[in-house]
mmCIF file of C-alpha atoms and ligand atoms in Angstrom:
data_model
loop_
_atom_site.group_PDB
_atom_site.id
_atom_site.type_symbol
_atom_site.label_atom_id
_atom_site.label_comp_id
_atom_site.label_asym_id
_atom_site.label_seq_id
_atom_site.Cartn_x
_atom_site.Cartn_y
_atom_site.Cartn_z
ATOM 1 C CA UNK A 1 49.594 79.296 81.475
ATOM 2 C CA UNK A 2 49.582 81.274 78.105
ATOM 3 C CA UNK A 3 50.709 77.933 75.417
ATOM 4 C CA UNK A 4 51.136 78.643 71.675
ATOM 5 C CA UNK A 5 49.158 75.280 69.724
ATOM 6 C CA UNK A 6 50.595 74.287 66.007
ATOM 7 C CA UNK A 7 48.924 71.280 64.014
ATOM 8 C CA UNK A 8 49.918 69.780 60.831
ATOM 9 C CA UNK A 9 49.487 66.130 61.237
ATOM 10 C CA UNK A 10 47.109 65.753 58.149
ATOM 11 C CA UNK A 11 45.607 68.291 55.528
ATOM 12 C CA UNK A 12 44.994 71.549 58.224
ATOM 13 C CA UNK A 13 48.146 73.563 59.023
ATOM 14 C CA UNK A 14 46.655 75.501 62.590
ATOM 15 C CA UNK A 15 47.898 77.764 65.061
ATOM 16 C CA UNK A 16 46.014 78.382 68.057
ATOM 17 C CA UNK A 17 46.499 80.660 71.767
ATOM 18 C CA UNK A 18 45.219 79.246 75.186
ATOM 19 C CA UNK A 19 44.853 79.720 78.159
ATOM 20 C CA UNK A 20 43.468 78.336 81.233
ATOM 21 C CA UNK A 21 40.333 76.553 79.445
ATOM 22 C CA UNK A 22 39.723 79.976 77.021
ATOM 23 C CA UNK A 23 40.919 79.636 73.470
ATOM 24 C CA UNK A 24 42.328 83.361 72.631
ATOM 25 C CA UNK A 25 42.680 82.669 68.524
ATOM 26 C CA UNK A 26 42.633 79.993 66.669
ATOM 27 C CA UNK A 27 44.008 79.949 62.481
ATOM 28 C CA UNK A 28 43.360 76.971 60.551
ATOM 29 C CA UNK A 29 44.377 76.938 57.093
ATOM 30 C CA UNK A 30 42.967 73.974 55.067
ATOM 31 C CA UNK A 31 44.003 71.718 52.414
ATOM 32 C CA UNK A 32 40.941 70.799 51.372
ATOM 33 C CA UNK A 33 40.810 72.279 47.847
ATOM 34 C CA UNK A 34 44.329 70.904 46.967
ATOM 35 C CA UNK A 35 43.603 67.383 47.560
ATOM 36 C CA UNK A 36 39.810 67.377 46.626
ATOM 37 C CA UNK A 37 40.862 66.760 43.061
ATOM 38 C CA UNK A 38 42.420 63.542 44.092
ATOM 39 C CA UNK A 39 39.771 61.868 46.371
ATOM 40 C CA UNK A 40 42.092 61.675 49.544
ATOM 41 C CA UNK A 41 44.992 63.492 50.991
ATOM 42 C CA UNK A 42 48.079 63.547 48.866
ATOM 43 C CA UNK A 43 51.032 63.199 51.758
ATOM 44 C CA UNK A 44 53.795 64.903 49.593
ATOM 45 C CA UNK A 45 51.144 68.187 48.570
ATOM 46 C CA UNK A 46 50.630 68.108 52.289
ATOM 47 C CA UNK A 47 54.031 68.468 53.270
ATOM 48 C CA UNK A 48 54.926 71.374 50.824
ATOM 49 C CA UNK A 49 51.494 73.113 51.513
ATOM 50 C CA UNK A 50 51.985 73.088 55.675
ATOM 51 C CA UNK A 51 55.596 74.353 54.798
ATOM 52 C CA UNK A 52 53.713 77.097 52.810
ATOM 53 C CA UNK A 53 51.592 77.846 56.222
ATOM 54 C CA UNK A 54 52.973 77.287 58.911
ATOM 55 C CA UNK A 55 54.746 80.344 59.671
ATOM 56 C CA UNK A 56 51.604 82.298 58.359
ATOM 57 C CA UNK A 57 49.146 80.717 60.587
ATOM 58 C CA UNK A 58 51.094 81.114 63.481
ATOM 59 C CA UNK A 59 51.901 85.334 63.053
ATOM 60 C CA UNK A 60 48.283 84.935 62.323
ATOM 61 C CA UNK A 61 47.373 83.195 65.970
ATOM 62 C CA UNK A 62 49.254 85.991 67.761
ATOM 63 C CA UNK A 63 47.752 88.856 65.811
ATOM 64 C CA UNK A 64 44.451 87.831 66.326
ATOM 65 C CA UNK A 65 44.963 87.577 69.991
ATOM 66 C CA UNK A 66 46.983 90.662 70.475
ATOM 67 C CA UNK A 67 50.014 88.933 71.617
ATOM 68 C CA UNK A 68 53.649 88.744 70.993
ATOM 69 C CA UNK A 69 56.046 85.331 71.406
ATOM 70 C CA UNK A 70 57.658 87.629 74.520
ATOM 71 C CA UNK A 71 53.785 86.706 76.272
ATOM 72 C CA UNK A 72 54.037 82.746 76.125
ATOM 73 C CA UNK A 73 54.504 80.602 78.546
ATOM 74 C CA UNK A 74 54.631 77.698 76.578
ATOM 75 C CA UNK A 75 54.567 75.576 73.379
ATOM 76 C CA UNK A 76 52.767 72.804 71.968
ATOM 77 C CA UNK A 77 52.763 71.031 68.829
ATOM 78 C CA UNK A 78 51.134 67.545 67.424
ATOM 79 C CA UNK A 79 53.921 64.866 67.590
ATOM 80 C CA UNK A 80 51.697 62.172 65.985
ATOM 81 C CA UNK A 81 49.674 60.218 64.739
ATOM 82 C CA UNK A 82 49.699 61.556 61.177
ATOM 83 C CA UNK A 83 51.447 61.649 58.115
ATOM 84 C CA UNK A 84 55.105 61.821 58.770
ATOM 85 C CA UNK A 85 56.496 64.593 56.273
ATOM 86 C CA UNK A 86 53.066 66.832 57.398
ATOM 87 C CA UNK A 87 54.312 66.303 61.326
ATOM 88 C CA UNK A 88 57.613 67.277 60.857
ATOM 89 C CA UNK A 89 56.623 70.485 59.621
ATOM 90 C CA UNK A 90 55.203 71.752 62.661
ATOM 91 C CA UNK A 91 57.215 69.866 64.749
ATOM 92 C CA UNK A 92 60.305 71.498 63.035
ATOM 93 C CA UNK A 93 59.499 74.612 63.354
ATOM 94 C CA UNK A 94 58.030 74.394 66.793
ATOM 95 C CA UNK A 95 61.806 73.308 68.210
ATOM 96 C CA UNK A 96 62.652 75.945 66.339
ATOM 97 C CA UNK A 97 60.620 78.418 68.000
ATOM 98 C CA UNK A 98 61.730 76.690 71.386
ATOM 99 C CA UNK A 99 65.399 76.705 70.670
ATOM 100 C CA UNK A 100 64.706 80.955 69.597
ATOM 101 C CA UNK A 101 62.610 81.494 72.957
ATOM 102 C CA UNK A 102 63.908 79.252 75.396
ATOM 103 C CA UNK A 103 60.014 78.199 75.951
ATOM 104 C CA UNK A 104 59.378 74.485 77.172
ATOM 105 C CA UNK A 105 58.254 72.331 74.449
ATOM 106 C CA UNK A 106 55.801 69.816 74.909
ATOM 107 C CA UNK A 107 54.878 67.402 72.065
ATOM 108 C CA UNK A 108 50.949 66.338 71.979
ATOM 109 C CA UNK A 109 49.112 63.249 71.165
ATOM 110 C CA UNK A 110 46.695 64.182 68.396
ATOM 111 C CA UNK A 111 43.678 61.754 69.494
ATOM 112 C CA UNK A 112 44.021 62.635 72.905
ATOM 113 C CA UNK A 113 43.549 66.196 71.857
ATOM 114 C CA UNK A 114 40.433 65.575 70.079
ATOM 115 C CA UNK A 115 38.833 63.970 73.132
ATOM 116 C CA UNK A 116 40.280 66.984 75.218
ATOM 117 C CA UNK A 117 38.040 68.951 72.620
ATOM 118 C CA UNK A 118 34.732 69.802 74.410
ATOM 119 C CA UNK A 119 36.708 71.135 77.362
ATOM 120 C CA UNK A 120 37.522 74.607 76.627
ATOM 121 C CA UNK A 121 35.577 77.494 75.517
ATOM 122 C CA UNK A 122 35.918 81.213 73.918
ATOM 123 C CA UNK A 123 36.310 84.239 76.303
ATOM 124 C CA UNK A 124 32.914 85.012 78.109
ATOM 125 C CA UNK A 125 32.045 81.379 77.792
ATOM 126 C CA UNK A 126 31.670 78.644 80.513
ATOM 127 C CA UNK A 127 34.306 76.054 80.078
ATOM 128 C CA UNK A 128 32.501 72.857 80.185
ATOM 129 C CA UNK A 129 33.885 70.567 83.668
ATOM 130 C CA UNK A 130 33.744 67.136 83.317
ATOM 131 C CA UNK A 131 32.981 64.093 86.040
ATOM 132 C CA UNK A 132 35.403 61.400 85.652
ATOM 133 C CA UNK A 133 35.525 58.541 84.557
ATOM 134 C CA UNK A 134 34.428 59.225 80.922
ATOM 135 C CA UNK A 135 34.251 57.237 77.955
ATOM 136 C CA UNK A 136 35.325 59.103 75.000
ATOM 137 C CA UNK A 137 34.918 57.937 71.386
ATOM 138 C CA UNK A 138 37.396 60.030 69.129
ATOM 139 C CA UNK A 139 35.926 59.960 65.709
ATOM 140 C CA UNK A 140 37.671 60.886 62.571
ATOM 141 C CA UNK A 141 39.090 60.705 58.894
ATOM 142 C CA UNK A 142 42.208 59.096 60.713
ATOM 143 C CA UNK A 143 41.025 57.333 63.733
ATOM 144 C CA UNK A 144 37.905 55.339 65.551
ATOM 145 C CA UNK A 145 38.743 55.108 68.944
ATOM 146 C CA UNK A 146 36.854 54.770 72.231
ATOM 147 C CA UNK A 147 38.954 55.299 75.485
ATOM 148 C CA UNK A 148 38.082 55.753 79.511
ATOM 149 C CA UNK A 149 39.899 59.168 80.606
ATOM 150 C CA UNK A 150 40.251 58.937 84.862
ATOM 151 C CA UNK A 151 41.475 62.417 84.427
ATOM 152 C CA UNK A 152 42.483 65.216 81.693
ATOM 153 C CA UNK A 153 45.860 63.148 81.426
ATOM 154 C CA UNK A 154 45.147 59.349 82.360
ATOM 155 C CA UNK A 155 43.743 57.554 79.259
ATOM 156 C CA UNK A 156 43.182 54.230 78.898
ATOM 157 C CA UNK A 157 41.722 52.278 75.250
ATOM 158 C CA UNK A 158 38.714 50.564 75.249
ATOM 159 C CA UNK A 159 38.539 49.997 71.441
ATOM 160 C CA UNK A 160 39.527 50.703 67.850
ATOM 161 C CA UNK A 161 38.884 50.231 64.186
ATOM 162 C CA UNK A 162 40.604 46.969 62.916
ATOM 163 C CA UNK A 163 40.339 48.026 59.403
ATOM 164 C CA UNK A 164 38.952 51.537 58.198
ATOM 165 C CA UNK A 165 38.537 54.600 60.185
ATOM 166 C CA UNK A 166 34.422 55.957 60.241
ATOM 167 C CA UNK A 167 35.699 59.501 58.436
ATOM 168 C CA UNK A 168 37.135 56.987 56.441
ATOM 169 C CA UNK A 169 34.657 54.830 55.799
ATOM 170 C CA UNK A 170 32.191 57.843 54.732
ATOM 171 C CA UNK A 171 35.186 59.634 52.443
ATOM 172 C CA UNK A 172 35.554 56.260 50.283
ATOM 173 C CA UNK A 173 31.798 55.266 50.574
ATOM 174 C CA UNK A 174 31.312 59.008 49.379
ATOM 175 C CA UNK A 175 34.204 58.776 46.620
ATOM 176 C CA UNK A 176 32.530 55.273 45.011
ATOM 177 C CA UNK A 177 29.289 56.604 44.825
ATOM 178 C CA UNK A 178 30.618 59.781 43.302
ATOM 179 C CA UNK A 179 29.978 62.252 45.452
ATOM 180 C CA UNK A 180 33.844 64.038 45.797
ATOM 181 C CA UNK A 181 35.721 64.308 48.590
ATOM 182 C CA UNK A 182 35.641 64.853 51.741
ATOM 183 C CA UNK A 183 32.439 62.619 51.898
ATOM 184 C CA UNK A 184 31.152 62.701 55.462
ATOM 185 C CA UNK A 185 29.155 66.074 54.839
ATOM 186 C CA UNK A 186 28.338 65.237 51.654
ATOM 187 C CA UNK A 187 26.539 61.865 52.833
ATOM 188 C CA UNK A 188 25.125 63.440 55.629
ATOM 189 C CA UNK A 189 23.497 65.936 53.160
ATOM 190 C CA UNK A 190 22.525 63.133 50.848
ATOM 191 C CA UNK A 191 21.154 60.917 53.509
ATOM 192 C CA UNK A 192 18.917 64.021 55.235
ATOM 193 C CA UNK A 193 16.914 63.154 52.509
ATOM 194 C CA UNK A 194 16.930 59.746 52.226
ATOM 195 C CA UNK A 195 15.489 56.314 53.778
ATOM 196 C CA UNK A 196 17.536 54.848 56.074
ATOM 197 C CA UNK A 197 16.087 51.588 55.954
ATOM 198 C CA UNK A 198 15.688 51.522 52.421
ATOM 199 C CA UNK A 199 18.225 49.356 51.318
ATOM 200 C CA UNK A 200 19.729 46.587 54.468
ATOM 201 C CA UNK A 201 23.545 46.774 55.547
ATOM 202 C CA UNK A 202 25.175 44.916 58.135
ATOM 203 C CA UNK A 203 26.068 46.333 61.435
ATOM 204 C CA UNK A 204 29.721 44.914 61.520
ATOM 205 C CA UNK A 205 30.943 43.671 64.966
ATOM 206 C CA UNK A 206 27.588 44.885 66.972
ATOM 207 C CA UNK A 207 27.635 43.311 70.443
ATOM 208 C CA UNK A 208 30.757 41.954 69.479
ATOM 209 C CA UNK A 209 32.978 43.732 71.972
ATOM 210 C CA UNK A 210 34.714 47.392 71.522
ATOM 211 C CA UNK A 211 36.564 46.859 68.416
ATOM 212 C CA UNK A 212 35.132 48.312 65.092
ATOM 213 C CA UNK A 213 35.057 47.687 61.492
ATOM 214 C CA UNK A 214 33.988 49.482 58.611
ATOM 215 C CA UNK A 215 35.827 48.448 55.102
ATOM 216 C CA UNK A 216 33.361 45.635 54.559
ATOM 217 C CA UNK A 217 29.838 48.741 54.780
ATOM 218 C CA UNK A 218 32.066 50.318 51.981
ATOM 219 C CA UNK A 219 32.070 47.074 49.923
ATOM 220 C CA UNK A 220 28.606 46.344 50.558
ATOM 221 C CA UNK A 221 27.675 50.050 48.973
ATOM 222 C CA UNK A 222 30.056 49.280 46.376
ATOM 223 C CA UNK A 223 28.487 46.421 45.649
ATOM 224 C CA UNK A 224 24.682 47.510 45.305
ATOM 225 C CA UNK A 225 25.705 50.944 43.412
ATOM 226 C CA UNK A 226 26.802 48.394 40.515
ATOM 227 C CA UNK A 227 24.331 45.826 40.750
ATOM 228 C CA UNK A 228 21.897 48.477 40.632
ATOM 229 C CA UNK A 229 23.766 50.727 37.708
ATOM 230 C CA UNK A 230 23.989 54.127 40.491
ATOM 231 C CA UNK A 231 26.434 55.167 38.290
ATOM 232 C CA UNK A 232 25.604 58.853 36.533
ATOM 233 C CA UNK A 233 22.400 59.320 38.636
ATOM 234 C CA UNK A 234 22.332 62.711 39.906
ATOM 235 C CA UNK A 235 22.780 64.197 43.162
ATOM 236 C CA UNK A 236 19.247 64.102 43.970
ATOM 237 C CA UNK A 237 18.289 61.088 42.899
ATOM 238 C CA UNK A 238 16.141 59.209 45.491
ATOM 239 C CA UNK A 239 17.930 56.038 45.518
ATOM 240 C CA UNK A 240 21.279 57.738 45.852
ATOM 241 C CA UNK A 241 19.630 59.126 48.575
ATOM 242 C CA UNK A 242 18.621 56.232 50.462
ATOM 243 C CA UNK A 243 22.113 54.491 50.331
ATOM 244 C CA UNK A 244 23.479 57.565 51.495
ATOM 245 C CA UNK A 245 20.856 57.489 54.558
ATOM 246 C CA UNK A 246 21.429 53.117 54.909
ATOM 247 C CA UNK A 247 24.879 53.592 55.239
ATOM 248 C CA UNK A 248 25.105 56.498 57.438
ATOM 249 C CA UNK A 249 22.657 54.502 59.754
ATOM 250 C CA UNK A 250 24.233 51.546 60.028
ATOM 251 C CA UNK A 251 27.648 53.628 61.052
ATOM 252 C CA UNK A 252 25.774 55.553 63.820
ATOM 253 C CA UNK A 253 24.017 52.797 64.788
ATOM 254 C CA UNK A 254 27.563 50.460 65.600
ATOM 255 C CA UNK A 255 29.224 53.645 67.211
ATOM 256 C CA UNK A 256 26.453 54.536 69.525
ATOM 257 C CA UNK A 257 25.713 50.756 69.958
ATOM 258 C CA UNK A 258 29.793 50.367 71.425
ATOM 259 C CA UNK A 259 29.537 54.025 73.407
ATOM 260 C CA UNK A 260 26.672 52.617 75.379
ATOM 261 C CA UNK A 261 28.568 49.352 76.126
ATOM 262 C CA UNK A 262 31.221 50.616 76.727
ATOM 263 C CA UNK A 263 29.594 53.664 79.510
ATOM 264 C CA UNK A 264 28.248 50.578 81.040
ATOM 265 C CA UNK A 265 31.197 48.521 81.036
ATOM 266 C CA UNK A 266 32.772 51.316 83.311
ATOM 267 C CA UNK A 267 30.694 53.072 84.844
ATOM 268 C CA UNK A 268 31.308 56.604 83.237
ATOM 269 C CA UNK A 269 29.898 59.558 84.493
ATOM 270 C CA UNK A 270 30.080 60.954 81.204
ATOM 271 C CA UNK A 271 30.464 60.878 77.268
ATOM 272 C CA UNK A 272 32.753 62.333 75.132
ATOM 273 C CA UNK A 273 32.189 62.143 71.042
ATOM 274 C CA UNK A 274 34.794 64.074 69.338
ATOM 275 C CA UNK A 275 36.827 64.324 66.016
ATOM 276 C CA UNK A 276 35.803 65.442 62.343
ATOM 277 C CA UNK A 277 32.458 63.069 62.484
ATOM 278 C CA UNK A 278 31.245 64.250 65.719
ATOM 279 C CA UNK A 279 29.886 66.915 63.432
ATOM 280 C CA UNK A 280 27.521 64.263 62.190
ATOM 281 C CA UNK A 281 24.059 65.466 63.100
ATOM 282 C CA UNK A 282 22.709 61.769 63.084
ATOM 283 C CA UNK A 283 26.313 60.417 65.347
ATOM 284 C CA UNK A 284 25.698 63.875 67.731
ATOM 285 C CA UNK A 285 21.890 62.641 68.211
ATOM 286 C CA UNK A 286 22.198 59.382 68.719
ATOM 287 C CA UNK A 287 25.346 59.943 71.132
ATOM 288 C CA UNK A 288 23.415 62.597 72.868
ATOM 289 C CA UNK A 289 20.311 59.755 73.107
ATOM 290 C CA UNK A 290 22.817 57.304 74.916
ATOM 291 C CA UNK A 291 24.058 59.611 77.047
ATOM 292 C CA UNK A 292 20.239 60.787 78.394
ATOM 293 C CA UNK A 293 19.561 56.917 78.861
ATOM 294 C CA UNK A 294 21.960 56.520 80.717
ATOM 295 C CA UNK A 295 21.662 59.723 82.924
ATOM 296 C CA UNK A 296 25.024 60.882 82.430
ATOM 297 C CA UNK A 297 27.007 64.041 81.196
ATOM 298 C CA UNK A 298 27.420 64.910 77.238
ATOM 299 C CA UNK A 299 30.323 66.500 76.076
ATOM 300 C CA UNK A 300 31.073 67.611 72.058
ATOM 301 C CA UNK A 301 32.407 70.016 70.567
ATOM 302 C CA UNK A 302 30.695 72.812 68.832
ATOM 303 C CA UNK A 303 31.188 71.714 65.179
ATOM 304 C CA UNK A 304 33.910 74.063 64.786
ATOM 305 C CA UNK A 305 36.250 72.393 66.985
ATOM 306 C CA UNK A 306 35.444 69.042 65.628
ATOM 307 C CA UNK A 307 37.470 69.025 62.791
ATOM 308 C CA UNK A 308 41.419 69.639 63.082
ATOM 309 C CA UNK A 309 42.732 72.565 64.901
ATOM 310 C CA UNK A 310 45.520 74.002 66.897
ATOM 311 C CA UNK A 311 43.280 74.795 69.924
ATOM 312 C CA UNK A 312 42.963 71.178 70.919
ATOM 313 C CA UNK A 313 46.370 70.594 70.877
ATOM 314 C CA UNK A 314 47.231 74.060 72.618
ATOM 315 C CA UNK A 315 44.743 72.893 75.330
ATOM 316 C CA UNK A 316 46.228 69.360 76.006
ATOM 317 C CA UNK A 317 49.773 70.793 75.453
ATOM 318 C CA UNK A 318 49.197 73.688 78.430
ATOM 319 C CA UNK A 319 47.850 70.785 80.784
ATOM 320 C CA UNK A 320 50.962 68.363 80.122
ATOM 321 C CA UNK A 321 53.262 71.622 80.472
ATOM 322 C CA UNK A 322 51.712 72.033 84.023
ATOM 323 C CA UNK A 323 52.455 68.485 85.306
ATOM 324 C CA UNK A 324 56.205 68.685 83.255
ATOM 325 C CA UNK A 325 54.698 65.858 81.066
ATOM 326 C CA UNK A 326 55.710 65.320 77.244
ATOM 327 C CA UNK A 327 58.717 67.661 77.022
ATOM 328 C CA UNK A 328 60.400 67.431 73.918
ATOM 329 C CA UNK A 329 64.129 67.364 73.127
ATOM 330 C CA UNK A 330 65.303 69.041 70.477
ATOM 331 C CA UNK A 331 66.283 65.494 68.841
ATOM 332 C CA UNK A 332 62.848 64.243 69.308
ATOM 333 C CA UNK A 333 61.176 62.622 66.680
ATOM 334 C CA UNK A 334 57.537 62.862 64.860
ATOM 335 C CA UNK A 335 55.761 59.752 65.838
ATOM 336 C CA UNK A 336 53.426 58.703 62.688
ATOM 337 C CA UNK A 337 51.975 55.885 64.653
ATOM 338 C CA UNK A 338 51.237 57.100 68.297
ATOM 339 C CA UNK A 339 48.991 54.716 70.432
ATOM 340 C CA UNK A 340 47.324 55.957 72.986
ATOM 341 C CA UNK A 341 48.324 53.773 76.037
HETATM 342 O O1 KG4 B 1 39.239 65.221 62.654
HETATM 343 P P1 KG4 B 1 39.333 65.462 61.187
HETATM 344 O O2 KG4 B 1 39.178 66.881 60.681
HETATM 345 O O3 KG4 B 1 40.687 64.950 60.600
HETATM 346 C C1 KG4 B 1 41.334 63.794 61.041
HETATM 347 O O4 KG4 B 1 42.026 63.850 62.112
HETATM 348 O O5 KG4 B 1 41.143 62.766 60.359
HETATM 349 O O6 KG4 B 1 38.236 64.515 60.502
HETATM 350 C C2 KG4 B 1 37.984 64.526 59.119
HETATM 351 C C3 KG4 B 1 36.943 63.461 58.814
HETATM 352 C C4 KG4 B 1 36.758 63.191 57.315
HETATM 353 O O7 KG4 B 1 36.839 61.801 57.098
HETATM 354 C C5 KG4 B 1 35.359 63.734 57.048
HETATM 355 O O8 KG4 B 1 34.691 63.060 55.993
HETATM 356 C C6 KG4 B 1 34.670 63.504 58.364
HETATM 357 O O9 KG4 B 1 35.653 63.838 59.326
HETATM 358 N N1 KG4 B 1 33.487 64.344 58.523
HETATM 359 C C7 KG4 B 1 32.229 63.874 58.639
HETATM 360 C C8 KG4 B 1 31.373 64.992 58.687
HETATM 361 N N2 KG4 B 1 32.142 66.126 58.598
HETATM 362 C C9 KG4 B 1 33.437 65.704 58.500
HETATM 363 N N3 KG4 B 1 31.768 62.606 58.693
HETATM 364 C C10 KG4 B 1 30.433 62.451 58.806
HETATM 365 N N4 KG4 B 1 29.540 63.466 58.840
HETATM 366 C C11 KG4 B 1 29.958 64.761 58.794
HETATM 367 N N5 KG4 B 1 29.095 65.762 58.835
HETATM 368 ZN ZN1 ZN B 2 41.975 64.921 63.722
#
């Protein structure tokens, strides 16, 4: 089943072909640059910026694979979570496409798709085939969650941040110690070079169940970059360095700390870490680590699907399209706050 992916839940606006596992293009146009000046994601600029895109990105997607709408089979596009007026952008114009084509529309869960991730693969590739159950932790600027997947479609949560997403965590620990926006490269950078046990953070909630929390690591930085007068110490300064490397430490050390739990709690098969931090070289190690422990299968991402994109949602769309799951009226709304149940 050929399915056309769109995406413009946050600060990418993507359009992606697939097909049975294979990803056939895939056109992300990013925000990044707008927003950087701000130190976050400015909802509003998003909105206009996807409107700017969307149609682009998606004559882009076809192009790339050689394909017309005539060739589809199907649609897909991210109903939620996300910021509302980005959503309805794609989500707009995907009904329109539907309503123009007469193609089913299926509307896709965002965090589902990033845990969907590590299962498809370019042309010529093998598309990685998973042993269920899994545990999956979904790890991004938005969203900290850990779930147990029975199959592609049957997901059930584990655990979640209570306050502060990680991607969150590491773009305002990033943003108080200078360092721009987004931070979670930036720190990883910083703390390649640094000491991670150089200066002592909690570990907040560790062996205290599946639930995470992060905003009180942020304060704790916050709080020895002042006492300790960080501020206007350049970029490779060693003590910058070493905060950087403490903090990113004590992060991956809670999230692989709850992924092992929680692989034991049910007796995965296999591990999933997806979402814009699974491109952490630190989280991807010590995730990888957990999952040789423990004997079971690895999945990620290479760290180009990590981040936002259209294929994800293109892939989860085509499997809900087979099983008639998700279809979307043409009065059906953006969901902003999606759980996963
Ligand atoms: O999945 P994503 O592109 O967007 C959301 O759905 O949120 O994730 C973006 C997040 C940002 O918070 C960014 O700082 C973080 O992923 N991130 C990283 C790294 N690369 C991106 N965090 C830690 N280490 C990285 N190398
Ligand atoms: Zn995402």
């Amino acid at each position: 089943m050929l399915v056309l992916g769109l995406e413009s839940s946050c600060d990418e606006t993507a359009a992606a072909l697939y097909e049975d596992g294979l990803i056939l293009s895939s056109r992300i146009r990013s925000q990044v640059d707008l927003h950087s000046q701000y130190g976050g994601v400015v909802p509003e600029i998003a909105s206009r910026a996807h409107l700017e895109a969307v149609d682009l990105v998606c004559a882009e997607a076809l192009k790339e694979a050689g394909l017309s709408l005539s060739c589809l089979d199907g649609l897909a596009v991210t109903q939620g979570p996300g910021l509302v007026g980005a959503l309805l952008v794609a989500v707009n114009f995907a009904k329109g496409l539907a309503l123009a084509t007469g193609l089913p529309l299926t509307g896709v869960n965002h965090v589902k798709a990033h845990a969907l991730s590590p299962f498809m693969a370019r042309p010529g590739q093998a598309v990685p085939q998973p042993r269920f159950p899994l545990v999956a932790l979904v790890v991004s600027g938005g969203h900290t969650n850990l779930y147990r997947l029975d199959d592609y479609l049957a997901f059930s949560p584990l655990g979640s941040t209570r306050d502060d997403a990680a991607g969150e965590a590491f773009d305002k620990t990033a943003k108080l110690m200078g360092l721009g926006y987004p931070g979670g490269r930036v720190i990883e950078e910083m703390a390649a070079a640094g000491d991670p046990r150089a200066f002592e953070l909690s570990r907040p909630l560790l062996r205290q169940g599946l639930d995470f929390s992060f905003s009180g690591l942020k304060t704790q930085v916050l709080t020895i970059y002042q006492s300790r007068n960080m501020a206007g110490l350049p970029r490779d300064d060693k003590e910058l360095k070493d905060l950087a490397a403490s903090f990113q430490a004590a992060v991956v050390e809670v999230l692989a700390s709850k992924l092992e739990a929680a692989c034991h709690l049910i007796g995965a098969r296999g591990l999933v870490l997806a979402g814009g931090v699974a491109a952490n070289g630190a989280l991807r190690r010590a995730a990888g680590q957990v999952a040789e422990a423990l004997g079971l299968d690895f999945f990620t991402p290479p760290l180009a699907w990590c981040a936002d994109n259209a294929a994800m949602i293109a892939a989860l769309g085509a499997r809900q399209l087979a099983q008639g799951q998700g279809l979307m009226a043409l009065d059906a709304e953006a969901l902003p706050r999606w759980p996963v149940a």
